[in-house]
Short mmCIF file of C-alpha atoms in Angstrom, two decimals:
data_model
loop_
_atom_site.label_atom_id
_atom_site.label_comp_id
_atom_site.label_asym_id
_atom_site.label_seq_id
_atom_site.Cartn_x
_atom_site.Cartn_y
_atom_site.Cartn_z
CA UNK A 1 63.90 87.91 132.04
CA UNK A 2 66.78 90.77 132.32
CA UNK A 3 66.93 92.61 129.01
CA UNK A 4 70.23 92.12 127.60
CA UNK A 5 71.99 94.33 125.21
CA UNK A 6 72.29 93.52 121.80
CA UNK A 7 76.17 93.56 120.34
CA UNK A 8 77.04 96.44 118.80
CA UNK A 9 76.74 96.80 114.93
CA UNK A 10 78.96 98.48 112.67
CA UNK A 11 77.77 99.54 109.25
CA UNK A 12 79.99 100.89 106.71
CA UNK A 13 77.99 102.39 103.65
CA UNK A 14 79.43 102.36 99.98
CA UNK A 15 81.87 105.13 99.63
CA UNK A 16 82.49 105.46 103.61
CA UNK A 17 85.35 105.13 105.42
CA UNK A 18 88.88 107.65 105.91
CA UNK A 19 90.29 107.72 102.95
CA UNK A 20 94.13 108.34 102.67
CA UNK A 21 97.39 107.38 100.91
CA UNK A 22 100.14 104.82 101.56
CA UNK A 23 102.39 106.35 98.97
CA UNK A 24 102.40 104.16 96.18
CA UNK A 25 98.82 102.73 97.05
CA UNK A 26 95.83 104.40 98.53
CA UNK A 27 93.80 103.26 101.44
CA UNK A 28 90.25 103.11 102.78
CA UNK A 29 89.31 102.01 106.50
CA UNK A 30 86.42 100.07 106.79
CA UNK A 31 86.27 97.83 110.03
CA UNK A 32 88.61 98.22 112.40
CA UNK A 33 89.93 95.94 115.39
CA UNK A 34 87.53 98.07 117.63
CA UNK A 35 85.00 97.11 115.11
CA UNK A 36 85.33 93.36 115.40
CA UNK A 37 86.51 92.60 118.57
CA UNK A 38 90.15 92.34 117.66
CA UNK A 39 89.74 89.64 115.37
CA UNK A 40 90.37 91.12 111.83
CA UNK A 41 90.02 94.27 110.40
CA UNK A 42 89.41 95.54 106.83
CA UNK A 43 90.89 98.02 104.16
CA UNK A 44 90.02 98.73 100.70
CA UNK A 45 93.73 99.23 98.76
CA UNK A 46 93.23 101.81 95.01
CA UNK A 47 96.32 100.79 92.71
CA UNK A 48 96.91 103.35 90.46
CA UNK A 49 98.87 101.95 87.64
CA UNK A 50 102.01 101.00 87.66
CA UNK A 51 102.21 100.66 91.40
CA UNK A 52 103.97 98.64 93.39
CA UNK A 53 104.36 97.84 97.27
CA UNK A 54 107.72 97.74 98.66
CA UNK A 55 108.35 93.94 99.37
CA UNK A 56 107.51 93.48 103.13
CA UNK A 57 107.11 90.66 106.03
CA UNK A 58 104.60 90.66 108.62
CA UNK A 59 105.10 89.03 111.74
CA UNK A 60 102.10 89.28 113.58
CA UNK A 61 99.30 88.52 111.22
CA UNK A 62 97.95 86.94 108.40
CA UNK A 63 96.27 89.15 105.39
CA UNK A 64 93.70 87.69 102.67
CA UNK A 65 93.44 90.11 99.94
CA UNK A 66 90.26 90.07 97.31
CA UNK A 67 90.37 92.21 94.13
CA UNK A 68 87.68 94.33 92.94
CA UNK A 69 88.67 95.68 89.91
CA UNK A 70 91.60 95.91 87.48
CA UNK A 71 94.31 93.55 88.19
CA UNK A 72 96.54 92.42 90.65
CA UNK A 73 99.82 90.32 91.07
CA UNK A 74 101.32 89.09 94.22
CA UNK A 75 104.50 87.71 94.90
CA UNK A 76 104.49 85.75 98.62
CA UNK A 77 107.81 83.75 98.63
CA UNK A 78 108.67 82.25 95.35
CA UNK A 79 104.97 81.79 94.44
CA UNK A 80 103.32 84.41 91.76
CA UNK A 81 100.14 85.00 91.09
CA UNK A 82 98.15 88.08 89.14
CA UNK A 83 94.41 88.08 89.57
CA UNK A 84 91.37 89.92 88.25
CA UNK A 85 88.12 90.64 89.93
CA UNK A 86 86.78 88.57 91.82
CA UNK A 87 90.07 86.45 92.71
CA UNK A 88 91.26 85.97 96.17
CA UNK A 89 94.95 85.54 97.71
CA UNK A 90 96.45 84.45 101.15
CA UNK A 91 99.37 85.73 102.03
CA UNK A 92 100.42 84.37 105.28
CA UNK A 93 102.83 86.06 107.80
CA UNK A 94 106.69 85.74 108.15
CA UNK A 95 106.26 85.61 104.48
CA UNK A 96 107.81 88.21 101.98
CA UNK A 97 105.52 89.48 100.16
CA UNK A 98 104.83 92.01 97.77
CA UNK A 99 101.56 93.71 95.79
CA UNK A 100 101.51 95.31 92.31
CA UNK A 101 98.88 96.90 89.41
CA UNK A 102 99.29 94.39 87.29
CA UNK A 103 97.21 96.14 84.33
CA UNK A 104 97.06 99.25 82.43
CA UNK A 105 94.14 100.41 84.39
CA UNK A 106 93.04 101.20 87.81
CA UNK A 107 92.95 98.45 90.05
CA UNK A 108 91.27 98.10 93.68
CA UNK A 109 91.10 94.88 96.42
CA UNK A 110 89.86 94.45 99.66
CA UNK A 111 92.63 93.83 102.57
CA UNK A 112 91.19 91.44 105.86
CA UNK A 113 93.67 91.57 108.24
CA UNK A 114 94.02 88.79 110.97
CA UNK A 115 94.35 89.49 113.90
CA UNK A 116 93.09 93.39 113.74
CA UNK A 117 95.83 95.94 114.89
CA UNK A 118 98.44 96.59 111.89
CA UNK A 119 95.44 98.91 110.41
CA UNK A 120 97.02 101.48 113.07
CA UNK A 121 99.81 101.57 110.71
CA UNK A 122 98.12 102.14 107.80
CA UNK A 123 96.43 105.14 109.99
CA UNK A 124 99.95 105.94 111.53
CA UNK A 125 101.45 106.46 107.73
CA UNK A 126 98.33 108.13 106.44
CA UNK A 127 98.37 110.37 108.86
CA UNK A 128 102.21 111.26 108.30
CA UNK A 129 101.80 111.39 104.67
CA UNK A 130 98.41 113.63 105.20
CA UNK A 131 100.99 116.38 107.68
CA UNK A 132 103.61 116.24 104.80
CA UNK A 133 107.06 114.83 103.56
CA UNK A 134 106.93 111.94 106.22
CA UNK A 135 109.43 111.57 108.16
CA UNK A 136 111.73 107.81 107.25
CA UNK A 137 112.63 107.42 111.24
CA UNK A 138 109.06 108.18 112.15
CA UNK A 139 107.74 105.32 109.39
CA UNK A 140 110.89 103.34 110.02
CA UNK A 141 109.50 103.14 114.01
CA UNK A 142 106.11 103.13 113.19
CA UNK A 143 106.74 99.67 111.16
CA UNK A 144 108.84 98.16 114.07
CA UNK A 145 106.03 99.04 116.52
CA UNK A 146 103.48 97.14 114.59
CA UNK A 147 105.92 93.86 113.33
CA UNK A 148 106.35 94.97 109.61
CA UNK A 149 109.79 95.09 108.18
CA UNK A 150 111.06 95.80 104.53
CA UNK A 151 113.43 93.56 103.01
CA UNK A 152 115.47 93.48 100.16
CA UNK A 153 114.02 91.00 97.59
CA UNK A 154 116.49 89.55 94.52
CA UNK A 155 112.95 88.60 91.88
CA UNK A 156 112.02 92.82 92.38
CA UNK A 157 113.90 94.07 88.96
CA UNK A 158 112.18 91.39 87.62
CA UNK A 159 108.71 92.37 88.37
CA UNK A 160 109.36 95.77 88.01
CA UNK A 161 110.71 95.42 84.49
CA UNK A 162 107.98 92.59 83.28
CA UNK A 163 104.99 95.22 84.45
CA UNK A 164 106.68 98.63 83.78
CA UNK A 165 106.05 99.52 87.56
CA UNK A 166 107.60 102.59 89.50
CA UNK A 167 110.30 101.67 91.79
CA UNK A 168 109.96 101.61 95.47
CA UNK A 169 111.76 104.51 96.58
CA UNK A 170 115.38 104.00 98.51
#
């Protein structure tokens, strides 16, 4: 018998992982496409309070988000939810959807991403954040490369006033 290889393993330990910021959230790589053969990767998101994530639609993949800690609301279409530790979400692509700290503390969830791949923008926006004021055209194209676009969403006042959240900026 041939020896065969055994698959590659990929072990992230507590606390590992690039750490960065999104702007109004922070992120945390932990398995990327390379990591999983293209088939999901995953990010930890820190909320601080009182932030919010400009209302967005993927087009390419799916996300299932998990909280940690603190609390969470979620807005995919016209369905709201706000969940503590321990609760799960889907929010399925073409789908506008937005994230928010719910709570007056801290708040943290765990991002899978299906297919892998829009983690590179997370990267790509880390990095331009980590350089600096980033650059709107550079984000702008960075978001078209990877099938994300922002949208203008009616119920956002709404949230925003109901959870005393900082505005998206623009």
């Amino acid at each position: 018998m041939g020896h065969e290889e055994a698959p590659r393993l990929t072990v992230v330990q507590p606390g590992e992982g690039r750490e960065g910021t999104l702007g109004s959230i922070g992120v945390v790589f932990k398995l990327l496409g390379e990591d999983t053969n293209q088939q999901l990767s995953i990010v930890e998101h820190p909320f601080p309070v009182g932030a919010l994530v400009p209302p967005h639609i993927h087009t390419r993949e799916d996300e299932y988000s998990i909280v940690l800690e603190g609390e969470i609301g979620f807005r995919s279409g016209d369905r709201e939810a706000v969940l503590g530790a321990g609760g799960y979400i889907t929010k399925p692509r073409n789908e506008l959807h937005t994230m928010w700290n719910a709570g007056k503390v801290p708040a943290r969830m765990i991002e899978v991403i299906s297919p892998a791949g829009f983690e590179h923008f997370f990267w790509g926006v880390a990095d331009q954040i980590e350089a600096g004021l980033p650059d709107p055209a550079v984000i702008e194209k960075l978001a078209s490369d990877y099938g994300l676009h922002f949208a203008e969403a009616p119920w956002l006042p709404d949230i925003i006033s109901r959870y005393n959240l900082t505005p998206p900026p623009g």
